[in-house]
mmCIF file of C-alpha atoms and ligand atoms in Angstrom:
data_model
loop_
_atom_site.group_PDB
_atom_site.id
_atom_site.type_symbol
_atom_site.label_atom_id
_atom_site.label_comp_id
_atom_site.label_asym_id
_atom_site.label_seq_id
_atom_site.Cartn_x
_atom_site.Cartn_y
_atom_site.Cartn_z
ATOM 1 C CA UNK A 1 0.000 0.000 0.000
ATOM 2 C CA UNK A 2 1.684 3.277 -1.063
ATOM 3 C CA UNK A 3 2.020 5.840 1.723
ATOM 4 C CA UNK A 4 0.969 9.463 1.483
ATOM 5 C CA UNK A 5 3.637 10.916 -0.830
ATOM 6 C CA UNK A 6 6.503 12.602 0.969
ATOM 7 C CA UNK A 7 8.991 14.947 -0.681
ATOM 8 C CA UNK A 8 12.197 13.381 -1.930
ATOM 9 C CA UNK A 9 14.767 15.856 -0.651
ATOM 10 C CA UNK A 10 18.548 15.718 -0.760
ATOM 11 C CA UNK A 11 20.885 16.846 1.991
ATOM 12 C CA UNK A 12 21.124 20.325 0.435
ATOM 13 C CA UNK A 13 17.356 20.776 0.624
ATOM 14 C CA UNK A 14 16.696 20.328 -3.096
ATOM 15 C CA UNK A 15 13.497 18.488 -3.864
ATOM 16 C CA UNK A 16 13.515 15.873 -6.596
ATOM 17 C CA UNK A 17 10.458 16.162 -8.850
ATOM 18 C CA UNK A 18 11.720 15.009 -12.253
ATOM 19 C CA UNK A 19 12.614 11.463 -13.306
ATOM 20 C CA UNK A 20 14.399 10.699 -16.583
ATOM 21 C CA UNK A 21 14.019 7.165 -17.832
ATOM 22 C CA UNK A 22 16.511 5.967 -20.400
ATOM 23 C CA UNK A 23 14.958 3.048 -22.245
ATOM 24 C CA UNK A 24 17.866 2.134 -24.509
ATOM 25 C CA UNK A 25 21.551 2.922 -24.936
ATOM 26 C CA UNK A 26 21.301 2.417 -28.715
ATOM 27 C CA UNK A 27 20.971 5.222 -31.189
ATOM 28 C CA UNK A 28 20.438 5.518 -34.921
ATOM 29 C CA UNK A 29 22.566 8.697 -35.024
ATOM 30 C CA UNK A 30 26.236 9.084 -34.165
ATOM 31 C CA UNK A 31 26.401 12.707 -33.008
ATOM 32 C CA UNK A 32 30.033 13.670 -32.664
ATOM 33 C CA UNK A 33 29.394 15.250 -29.244
ATOM 34 C CA UNK A 34 27.922 12.017 -27.911
ATOM 35 C CA UNK A 35 28.847 8.762 -29.634
ATOM 36 C CA UNK A 36 31.757 7.410 -31.691
ATOM 37 C CA UNK A 37 31.187 6.649 -35.366
ATOM 38 C CA UNK A 38 31.269 2.895 -34.784
ATOM 39 C CA UNK A 39 28.755 3.087 -31.922
ATOM 40 C CA UNK A 40 29.394 1.657 -28.474
ATOM 41 C CA UNK A 41 29.138 -1.872 -27.069
ATOM 42 C CA UNK A 42 25.353 -2.122 -26.707
ATOM 43 C CA UNK A 43 23.700 -3.571 -23.650
ATOM 44 C CA UNK A 44 22.352 -7.073 -24.168
ATOM 45 C CA UNK A 45 18.546 -7.143 -24.393
ATOM 46 C CA UNK A 46 18.142 -8.936 -21.061
ATOM 47 C CA UNK A 47 20.059 -6.199 -19.269
ATOM 48 C CA UNK A 48 17.508 -3.546 -20.237
ATOM 49 C CA UNK A 49 14.736 -2.828 -17.809
ATOM 50 C CA UNK A 50 11.485 -4.163 -19.227
ATOM 51 C CA UNK A 51 8.556 -1.805 -19.689
ATOM 52 C CA UNK A 52 6.954 -3.429 -16.637
ATOM 53 C CA UNK A 53 10.090 -2.773 -14.547
ATOM 54 C CA UNK A 54 10.335 0.819 -15.785
ATOM 55 C CA UNK A 55 6.687 1.394 -14.972
ATOM 56 C CA UNK A 56 7.071 -0.124 -11.529
ATOM 57 C CA UNK A 57 10.001 2.137 -10.630
ATOM 58 C CA UNK A 58 8.234 5.216 -12.006
ATOM 59 C CA UNK A 59 5.094 4.271 -10.063
ATOM 60 C CA UNK A 60 7.065 4.051 -6.816
ATOM 61 C CA UNK A 61 8.674 7.427 -7.537
ATOM 62 C CA UNK A 62 5.254 8.996 -8.086
ATOM 63 C CA UNK A 63 3.338 7.268 -5.300
ATOM 64 C CA UNK A 64 6.037 7.572 -2.604
ATOM 65 C CA UNK A 65 7.621 10.858 -3.521
ATOM 66 C CA UNK A 66 5.149 12.792 -5.649
ATOM 67 C CA UNK A 67 7.445 12.915 -8.700
ATOM 68 C CA UNK A 68 5.763 15.346 -11.086
ATOM 69 C CA UNK A 69 7.379 14.712 -14.441
ATOM 70 C CA UNK A 70 8.741 11.694 -16.276
ATOM 71 C CA UNK A 71 10.808 12.029 -19.433
ATOM 72 C CA UNK A 72 11.586 9.066 -21.672
ATOM 73 C CA UNK A 73 15.017 9.256 -23.243
ATOM 74 C CA UNK A 74 18.051 7.229 -24.352
ATOM 75 C CA UNK A 75 20.124 6.572 -26.540
ATOM 76 C CA UNK A 76 17.392 7.153 -29.060
ATOM 77 C CA UNK A 77 14.237 6.045 -27.262
ATOM 78 C CA UNK A 78 12.210 5.559 -30.440
ATOM 79 C CA UNK A 79 14.507 2.788 -31.701
ATOM 80 C CA UNK A 80 13.149 0.552 -28.945
ATOM 81 C CA UNK A 81 10.122 -1.433 -30.064
ATOM 82 C CA UNK A 82 6.618 -0.463 -28.982
ATOM 83 C CA UNK A 83 7.387 2.813 -27.182
ATOM 84 C CA UNK A 84 3.694 3.859 -27.437
ATOM 85 C CA UNK A 85 2.958 0.823 -25.245
ATOM 86 C CA UNK A 86 5.316 2.172 -22.562
ATOM 87 C CA UNK A 87 3.662 5.584 -22.839
ATOM 88 C CA UNK A 88 0.280 3.909 -22.321
ATOM 89 C CA UNK A 89 1.620 2.181 -19.212
ATOM 90 C CA UNK A 90 3.066 5.416 -17.763
ATOM 91 C CA UNK A 91 0.147 7.695 -18.675
ATOM 92 C CA UNK A 92 -2.079 6.577 -15.761
ATOM 93 C CA UNK A 93 0.533 7.944 -13.328
ATOM 94 C CA UNK A 94 -0.901 11.354 -14.189
ATOM 95 C CA UNK A 95 2.467 13.092 -14.449
ATOM 96 C CA UNK A 96 3.824 15.429 -17.089
ATOM 97 C CA UNK A 97 4.980 12.822 -19.602
ATOM 98 C CA UNK A 98 7.504 13.734 -22.281
ATOM 99 C CA UNK A 99 10.107 12.266 -24.571
ATOM 100 C CA UNK A 100 13.448 13.464 -25.926
ATOM 101 C CA UNK A 101 14.215 12.212 -29.415
ATOM 102 C CA UNK A 102 16.330 12.954 -32.447
ATOM 103 C CA UNK A 103 13.013 13.044 -34.313
ATOM 104 C CA UNK A 104 13.922 10.792 -37.203
ATOM 105 C CA UNK A 105 11.246 8.206 -36.332
ATOM 106 C CA UNK A 106 8.605 10.754 -35.344
ATOM 107 C CA UNK A 107 6.946 10.923 -38.780
ATOM 108 C CA UNK A 108 5.637 7.387 -38.224
ATOM 109 C CA UNK A 109 5.180 7.516 -34.452
ATOM 110 C CA UNK A 110 4.075 10.984 -33.345
ATOM 111 C CA UNK A 111 0.342 10.310 -33.726
ATOM 112 C CA UNK A 112 0.501 6.982 -31.925
ATOM 113 C CA UNK A 113 2.567 8.479 -29.093
ATOM 114 C CA UNK A 114 0.092 11.322 -28.637
ATOM 115 C CA UNK A 115 -2.863 8.922 -28.611
ATOM 116 C CA UNK A 116 -1.046 6.759 -26.048
ATOM 117 C CA UNK A 117 -0.892 9.728 -23.675
ATOM 118 C CA UNK A 118 2.383 11.497 -24.372
ATOM 119 C CA UNK A 119 2.140 15.209 -23.594
ATOM 120 C CA UNK A 120 5.159 16.835 -25.105
ATOM 121 C CA UNK A 121 8.366 16.259 -26.965
ATOM 122 C CA UNK A 122 11.863 17.697 -27.263
ATOM 123 C CA UNK A 123 13.497 17.120 -30.626
ATOM 124 C CA UNK A 124 17.238 17.503 -31.044
ATOM 125 C CA UNK A 125 18.183 19.565 -34.073
ATOM 126 C CA UNK A 126 21.650 21.098 -34.158
ATOM 127 C CA UNK A 127 21.786 22.384 -37.709
ATOM 128 C CA UNK A 128 19.534 23.380 -40.583
ATOM 129 C CA UNK A 129 22.257 22.879 -43.174
ATOM 130 C CA UNK A 130 22.274 19.392 -44.664
ATOM 131 C CA UNK A 131 26.092 19.214 -44.794
ATOM 132 C CA UNK A 132 26.575 20.387 -41.213
ATOM 133 C CA UNK A 133 23.720 18.186 -39.994
ATOM 134 C CA UNK A 134 25.229 15.143 -41.730
ATOM 135 C CA UNK A 135 28.721 15.860 -40.402
ATOM 136 C CA UNK A 136 27.433 16.343 -36.852
ATOM 137 C CA UNK A 137 25.049 13.391 -36.674
ATOM 138 C CA UNK A 138 26.930 11.244 -39.216
ATOM 139 C CA UNK A 139 23.527 10.623 -40.803
ATOM 140 C CA UNK A 140 21.927 12.334 -43.802
ATOM 141 C CA UNK A 141 18.500 12.674 -42.210
ATOM 142 C CA UNK A 142 17.793 16.380 -41.872
ATOM 143 C CA UNK A 143 14.638 16.205 -43.970
ATOM 144 C CA UNK A 144 13.168 13.374 -41.956
ATOM 145 C CA UNK A 145 13.865 15.184 -38.697
ATOM 146 C CA UNK A 146 12.122 18.292 -40.046
ATOM 147 C CA UNK A 147 9.163 16.085 -41.036
ATOM 148 C CA UNK A 148 9.265 14.611 -37.542
ATOM 149 C CA UNK A 149 8.956 18.063 -35.985
ATOM 150 C CA UNK A 150 5.968 18.804 -38.223
ATOM 151 C CA UNK A 151 4.442 15.430 -37.339
ATOM 152 C CA UNK A 152 4.799 16.157 -33.616
ATOM 153 C CA UNK A 153 3.096 19.525 -34.021
ATOM 154 C CA UNK A 154 0.326 17.988 -36.152
ATOM 155 C CA UNK A 155 -0.201 15.241 -33.563
ATOM 156 C CA UNK A 156 -0.925 17.890 -30.944
ATOM 157 C CA UNK A 157 2.122 17.216 -28.780
ATOM 158 C CA UNK A 158 2.429 20.461 -26.887
ATOM 159 C CA UNK A 159 4.827 22.028 -26.456
ATOM 160 C CA UNK A 160 7.245 20.805 -29.087
ATOM 161 C CA UNK A 161 10.699 22.107 -28.240
ATOM 162 C CA UNK A 162 13.962 21.901 -30.114
ATOM 163 C CA UNK A 163 17.279 21.189 -28.400
ATOM 164 C CA UNK A 164 20.456 22.334 -30.100
ATOM 165 C CA UNK A 165 23.915 21.641 -28.722
ATOM 166 C CA UNK A 166 26.148 24.498 -29.843
ATOM 167 C CA UNK A 167 29.796 23.763 -30.594
ATOM 168 C CA UNK A 168 32.466 26.275 -31.484
ATOM 169 C CA UNK A 169 33.394 26.173 -35.157
ATOM 170 C CA UNK A 170 30.770 23.514 -35.894
ATOM 171 C CA UNK A 171 27.313 25.090 -35.720
ATOM 172 C CA UNK A 172 27.778 28.305 -33.724
ATOM 173 C CA UNK A 173 27.229 30.306 -36.922
ATOM 174 C CA UNK A 174 23.695 28.881 -37.085
ATOM 175 C CA UNK A 175 22.356 30.118 -33.774
ATOM 176 C CA UNK A 176 20.320 32.935 -35.307
ATOM 177 C CA UNK A 177 19.021 30.684 -38.130
ATOM 178 C CA UNK A 178 17.897 28.124 -35.574
ATOM 179 C CA UNK A 179 16.235 30.860 -33.519
ATOM 180 C CA UNK A 180 14.449 32.046 -36.685
ATOM 181 C CA UNK A 181 13.357 28.457 -37.374
ATOM 182 C CA UNK A 182 11.875 28.207 -33.875
ATOM 183 C CA UNK A 183 10.011 31.477 -34.318
ATOM 184 C CA UNK A 184 8.645 30.434 -37.732
ATOM 185 C CA UNK A 185 7.438 27.045 -36.577
ATOM 186 C CA UNK A 186 6.181 28.290 -33.225
ATOM 187 C CA UNK A 187 8.466 25.948 -31.308
ATOM 188 C CA UNK A 188 10.714 26.932 -28.409
ATOM 189 C CA UNK A 189 14.426 26.644 -29.126
ATOM 190 C CA UNK A 190 16.679 25.500 -26.306
ATOM 191 C CA UNK A 191 20.385 26.018 -26.857
ATOM 192 C CA UNK A 192 22.587 23.690 -24.815
ATOM 193 C CA UNK A 193 26.220 24.197 -23.934
ATOM 194 C CA UNK A 194 28.459 21.322 -25.001
ATOM 195 C CA UNK A 195 29.201 19.195 -21.939
ATOM 196 C CA UNK A 196 32.061 16.748 -21.272
ATOM 197 C CA UNK A 197 29.899 13.692 -21.929
ATOM 198 C CA UNK A 198 31.080 12.745 -25.407
ATOM 199 C CA UNK A 199 32.155 9.121 -25.722
ATOM 200 C CA UNK A 200 35.318 10.133 -27.597
ATOM 201 C CA UNK A 201 36.507 12.178 -24.633
ATOM 202 C CA UNK A 202 37.385 14.999 -27.014
ATOM 203 C CA UNK A 203 35.519 17.730 -25.120
ATOM 204 C CA UNK A 204 37.489 20.838 -24.394
ATOM 205 C CA UNK A 205 36.435 24.101 -22.872
ATOM 206 C CA UNK A 206 37.269 26.068 -26.021
ATOM 207 C CA UNK A 207 34.579 24.138 -27.929
ATOM 208 C CA UNK A 208 31.917 25.404 -25.533
ATOM 209 C CA UNK A 209 29.962 28.397 -26.778
ATOM 210 C CA UNK A 210 28.826 30.239 -23.646
ATOM 211 C CA UNK A 211 25.092 30.810 -23.295
ATOM 212 C CA UNK A 212 25.782 34.544 -22.915
ATOM 213 C CA UNK A 213 27.290 34.596 -26.406
ATOM 214 C CA UNK A 214 24.335 32.670 -27.856
ATOM 215 C CA UNK A 215 21.873 35.118 -26.311
ATOM 216 C CA UNK A 216 23.847 38.100 -27.506
ATOM 217 C CA UNK A 217 23.805 36.818 -31.090
ATOM 218 C CA UNK A 218 20.047 36.226 -31.005
ATOM 219 C CA UNK A 219 19.284 39.486 -29.221
ATOM 220 C CA UNK A 220 21.141 41.447 -31.913
ATOM 221 C CA UNK A 221 18.664 40.205 -34.528
ATOM 222 C CA UNK A 222 15.552 39.356 -32.508
ATOM 223 C CA UNK A 223 15.542 41.520 -29.370
ATOM 224 C CA UNK A 224 14.943 39.492 -26.228
ATOM 225 C CA UNK A 225 13.435 40.173 -22.862
ATOM 226 C CA UNK A 226 13.337 37.953 -19.822
ATOM 227 C CA UNK A 227 10.070 36.048 -19.538
ATOM 228 C CA UNK A 228 8.034 37.785 -16.818
ATOM 229 C CA UNK A 229 7.098 34.474 -15.228
ATOM 230 C CA UNK A 230 10.705 33.380 -15.291
ATOM 231 C CA UNK A 231 12.330 35.980 -13.081
ATOM 232 C CA UNK A 232 13.533 33.012 -11.081
ATOM 233 C CA UNK A 233 14.723 30.082 -13.216
ATOM 234 C CA UNK A 234 14.764 28.083 -9.982
ATOM 235 C CA UNK A 235 10.987 28.133 -9.719
ATOM 236 C CA UNK A 236 10.592 26.801 -13.198
ATOM 237 C CA UNK A 237 13.236 24.152 -12.787
ATOM 238 C CA UNK A 238 10.664 21.399 -12.461
ATOM 239 C CA UNK A 239 9.762 22.143 -16.051
ATOM 240 C CA UNK A 240 13.227 22.710 -17.431
ATOM 241 C CA UNK A 241 16.603 24.034 -16.377
ATOM 242 C CA UNK A 242 16.699 26.518 -19.249
ATOM 243 C CA UNK A 243 17.014 30.183 -18.588
ATOM 244 C CA UNK A 244 14.101 31.512 -20.583
ATOM 245 C CA UNK A 245 13.690 34.657 -22.627
ATOM 246 C CA UNK A 246 10.909 35.833 -24.865
ATOM 247 C CA UNK A 247 11.134 37.753 -28.070
ATOM 248 C CA UNK A 248 10.193 41.390 -27.534
ATOM 249 C CA UNK A 249 7.989 41.265 -30.644
ATOM 250 C CA UNK A 250 5.914 38.388 -29.270
ATOM 251 C CA UNK A 251 7.594 35.747 -31.441
ATOM 252 C CA UNK A 252 7.657 33.098 -28.715
ATOM 253 C CA UNK A 253 10.436 32.113 -26.357
ATOM 254 C CA UNK A 254 13.966 30.846 -26.399
ATOM 255 C CA UNK A 255 16.075 29.260 -23.692
ATOM 256 C CA UNK A 256 19.687 28.521 -22.923
ATOM 257 C CA UNK A 257 20.950 25.641 -20.829
ATOM 258 C CA UNK A 258 24.256 26.876 -19.478
ATOM 259 C CA UNK A 259 25.379 23.704 -17.717
ATOM 260 C CA UNK A 260 29.044 24.587 -18.131
ATOM 261 C CA UNK A 261 29.292 28.356 -17.713
ATOM 262 C CA UNK A 262 26.399 28.903 -15.281
ATOM 263 C CA UNK A 263 25.584 25.554 -13.685
ATOM 264 C CA UNK A 264 22.108 25.333 -12.187
ATOM 265 C CA UNK A 265 23.001 22.544 -9.754
ATOM 266 C CA UNK A 266 21.627 24.612 -6.865
ATOM 267 C CA UNK A 267 18.129 24.162 -8.265
ATOM 268 C CA UNK A 268 18.574 20.690 -9.732
ATOM 269 C CA UNK A 269 15.450 18.596 -9.223
ATOM 270 C CA UNK A 270 16.356 15.612 -11.413
ATOM 271 C CA UNK A 271 17.233 12.006 -11.046
ATOM 272 C CA UNK A 272 17.924 9.524 -13.800
ATOM 273 C CA UNK A 273 17.602 5.856 -14.481
ATOM 274 C CA UNK A 274 19.907 4.332 -17.085
ATOM 275 C CA UNK A 275 18.590 1.757 -19.539
ATOM 276 C CA UNK A 276 20.015 -1.057 -17.400
ATOM 277 C CA UNK A 277 18.431 0.302 -14.265
ATOM 278 C CA UNK A 278 21.202 2.287 -12.577
ATOM 279 C CA UNK A 279 19.759 5.176 -10.592
ATOM 280 C CA UNK A 280 21.829 8.375 -10.855
ATOM 281 C CA UNK A 281 21.372 11.611 -8.958
ATOM 282 C CA UNK A 282 23.461 13.716 -11.367
ATOM 283 C CA UNK A 283 24.398 13.574 -15.055
ATOM 284 C CA UNK A 284 27.998 13.610 -13.879
ATOM 285 C CA UNK A 285 27.576 11.200 -10.978
ATOM 286 C CA UNK A 286 30.250 8.559 -10.571
ATOM 287 C CA UNK A 287 28.197 6.515 -8.074
ATOM 288 C CA UNK A 288 25.060 4.656 -9.073
ATOM 289 C CA UNK A 289 22.412 2.602 -7.332
ATOM 290 C CA UNK A 290 21.600 -0.699 -9.023
ATOM 291 C CA UNK A 291 17.813 -0.620 -8.931
ATOM 292 C CA UNK A 292 17.562 -3.459 -11.454
ATOM 293 C CA UNK A 293 19.348 -5.793 -9.045
ATOM 294 C CA UNK A 294 16.867 -4.825 -6.339
ATOM 295 C CA UNK A 295 13.851 -5.203 -8.623
ATOM 296 C CA UNK A 296 15.020 -8.591 -9.896
ATOM 297 C CA UNK A 297 15.840 -9.935 -6.438
ATOM 298 C CA UNK A 298 12.328 -9.489 -5.091
ATOM 299 C CA UNK A 299 12.600 -6.100 -3.388
ATOM 300 C CA UNK A 300 9.283 -4.666 -2.219
ATOM 301 C CA UNK A 301 8.122 -1.217 -3.283
ATOM 302 C CA UNK A 302 9.075 -0.008 0.197
ATOM 303 C CA UNK A 303 12.597 -1.384 -0.313
ATOM 304 C CA UNK A 304 12.869 0.440 -3.645
ATOM 305 C CA UNK A 305 11.633 3.677 -2.107
ATOM 306 C CA UNK A 306 14.085 3.377 0.798
ATOM 307 C CA UNK A 307 17.004 2.761 -1.574
ATOM 308 C CA UNK A 308 16.013 5.746 -3.721
ATOM 309 C CA UNK A 309 15.758 7.945 -0.638
ATOM 310 C CA UNK A 310 19.227 6.933 0.540
ATOM 311 C CA UNK A 311 20.731 7.561 -2.901
ATOM 312 C CA UNK A 312 19.124 10.987 -3.108
ATOM 313 C CA UNK A 313 20.375 11.895 0.354
ATOM 314 C CA UNK A 314 23.881 11.404 -1.031
ATOM 315 C CA UNK A 315 23.346 13.674 -4.045
ATOM 316 C CA UNK A 316 26.271 16.025 -4.306
ATOM 317 C CA UNK A 317 26.095 19.812 -4.359
ATOM 318 C CA UNK A 318 27.187 20.194 -7.970
ATOM 319 C CA UNK A 319 29.046 18.650 -10.863
ATOM 320 C CA UNK A 320 32.044 20.939 -10.608
ATOM 321 C CA UNK A 321 32.940 21.099 -14.325
ATOM 322 C CA UNK A 322 35.945 23.369 -14.595
ATOM 323 C CA UNK A 323 37.197 22.675 -11.073
ATOM 324 C CA UNK A 324 40.384 20.713 -10.537
ATOM 325 C CA UNK A 325 38.436 18.092 -8.637
ATOM 326 C CA UNK A 326 36.072 17.408 -11.585
ATOM 327 C CA UNK A 327 36.009 13.780 -12.690
ATOM 328 C CA UNK A 328 34.313 12.808 -15.945
ATOM 329 C CA UNK A 329 31.787 10.016 -15.486
ATOM 330 C CA UNK A 330 32.824 6.822 -17.247
ATOM 331 C CA UNK A 331 29.634 6.929 -19.359
ATOM 332 C CA UNK A 332 28.721 9.016 -22.379
ATOM 333 C CA UNK A 333 25.461 10.953 -22.576
ATOM 334 C CA UNK A 334 23.839 8.144 -24.597
ATOM 335 C CA UNK A 335 24.720 5.625 -21.894
ATOM 336 C CA UNK A 336 23.251 7.817 -19.151
ATOM 337 C CA UNK A 337 20.154 9.202 -20.791
ATOM 338 C CA UNK A 338 20.088 12.859 -21.713
HETATM 339 N N1 SAM B 401 18.441 10.542 -28.888
HETATM 340 C C1 SAM B 401 17.659 11.529 -28.232
HETATM 341 C C2 SAM B 401 17.991 12.900 -28.759
HETATM 342 O O1 SAM B 401 18.730 13.006 -29.716
HETATM 343 O O2 SAM B 401 17.444 13.868 -28.247
HETATM 344 C C3 SAM B 401 17.704 11.491 -26.713
HETATM 345 C C4 SAM B 401 19.004 11.245 -26.049
HETATM 346 S S1 SAM B 401 20.210 12.503 -26.271
HETATM 347 C C5 SAM B 401 21.555 11.811 -25.359
HETATM 348 C C6 SAM B 401 19.544 13.771 -25.250
HETATM 349 C C7 SAM B 401 20.112 15.136 -25.416
HETATM 350 O O3 SAM B 401 21.434 15.138 -24.985
HETATM 351 C C8 SAM B 401 20.093 15.645 -26.836
HETATM 352 O O4 SAM B 401 19.468 16.893 -26.892
HETATM 353 C C9 SAM B 401 21.570 15.771 -27.158
HETATM 354 O O5 SAM B 401 21.802 16.803 -28.045
HETATM 355 C C10 SAM B 401 22.148 16.030 -25.788
HETATM 356 N N2 SAM B 401 23.579 15.741 -25.679
HETATM 357 C C11 SAM B 401 24.223 14.597 -25.992
HETATM 358 N N3 SAM B 401 25.542 14.711 -25.749
HETATM 359 C C12 SAM B 401 25.735 15.951 -25.257
HETATM 360 C C13 SAM B 401 26.890 16.671 -24.826
HETATM 361 N N4 SAM B 401 28.105 16.145 -24.837
HETATM 362 N N5 SAM B 401 26.708 17.942 -24.374
HETATM 363 C C14 SAM B 401 25.475 18.502 -24.351
HETATM 364 N N6 SAM B 401 24.351 17.866 -24.734
HETATM 365 C C15 SAM B 401 24.487 16.611 -25.200
#
């Protein structure tokens, strides 16, 4: 019998309200900032949490701790079979249910996902130029991703947002074009600073385009003002960690996720579950809790909740990128779940 939900709070007083579920480590793209060209050693099928196991863990998080939002991610979540079935299983939890995808399979799946109960979607799109897109993702699929964005909008997924990782000398010259694309399509652009989570380990600080520079470039063409309801990004953090701005002419909003230059760890409300069931309290965590082992060894829901509570109590203050003590996690973004 689930108890009355109690807040899941870490030792720094931050409340966890957002759960990210990675459902696969595989991806049909090979983005240079994430995965090597040849891919990575994939998890064997039996190591992945089943949809029943994922739903059970999410249910405990909601019933015990009042988790408010669940995001399905990967790897590329839509390469796993029957994702609409998982959405159907999670929908009764009554949380804000979303997915992060590269969009290439959305043309065939957006309608089914929406009917299954998905609320919203973030599509990754780092370039509007076919050559840059192909070089970055190592796949020539720009057109299909653009169709996927249209399919998501047509399916009524709302909001549809676009994530773009900005890298120096790669796509930084496209920031304004991407902002214009977001304005034209009525979708919110979210520009993300490149983080040291690439599988190649090639990240360097000089490849990071600071959010301040991104905003300056956009503001010069489309003047920006801070969203009135976003005077405190902390309050909105249960929705997203982006610092939000709106276009002064009413053309929608745009956000920057400055994980490197202005970390928002102080307001972090997230926890993550990797595809093989490791519970992580930070993208950059080096410690993990093996929830799959607990689930598969007969743990009760109370046991799972207690283990989650202990792990969250140990959540650290911040990732510390840029400090001498920073240690890169041994996983890439695709192996954690972005
Ligand atoms: N395949 C899906 C997608 O493309 O959105 C979901 C998983 S992907 C790992 C989630 C997000 O992480 C994407 O927006 C991607 O651009 C971002 N990402 C991956 N590696 C990153 C890195 N090194 N720095 C910043 N963002 C990264």
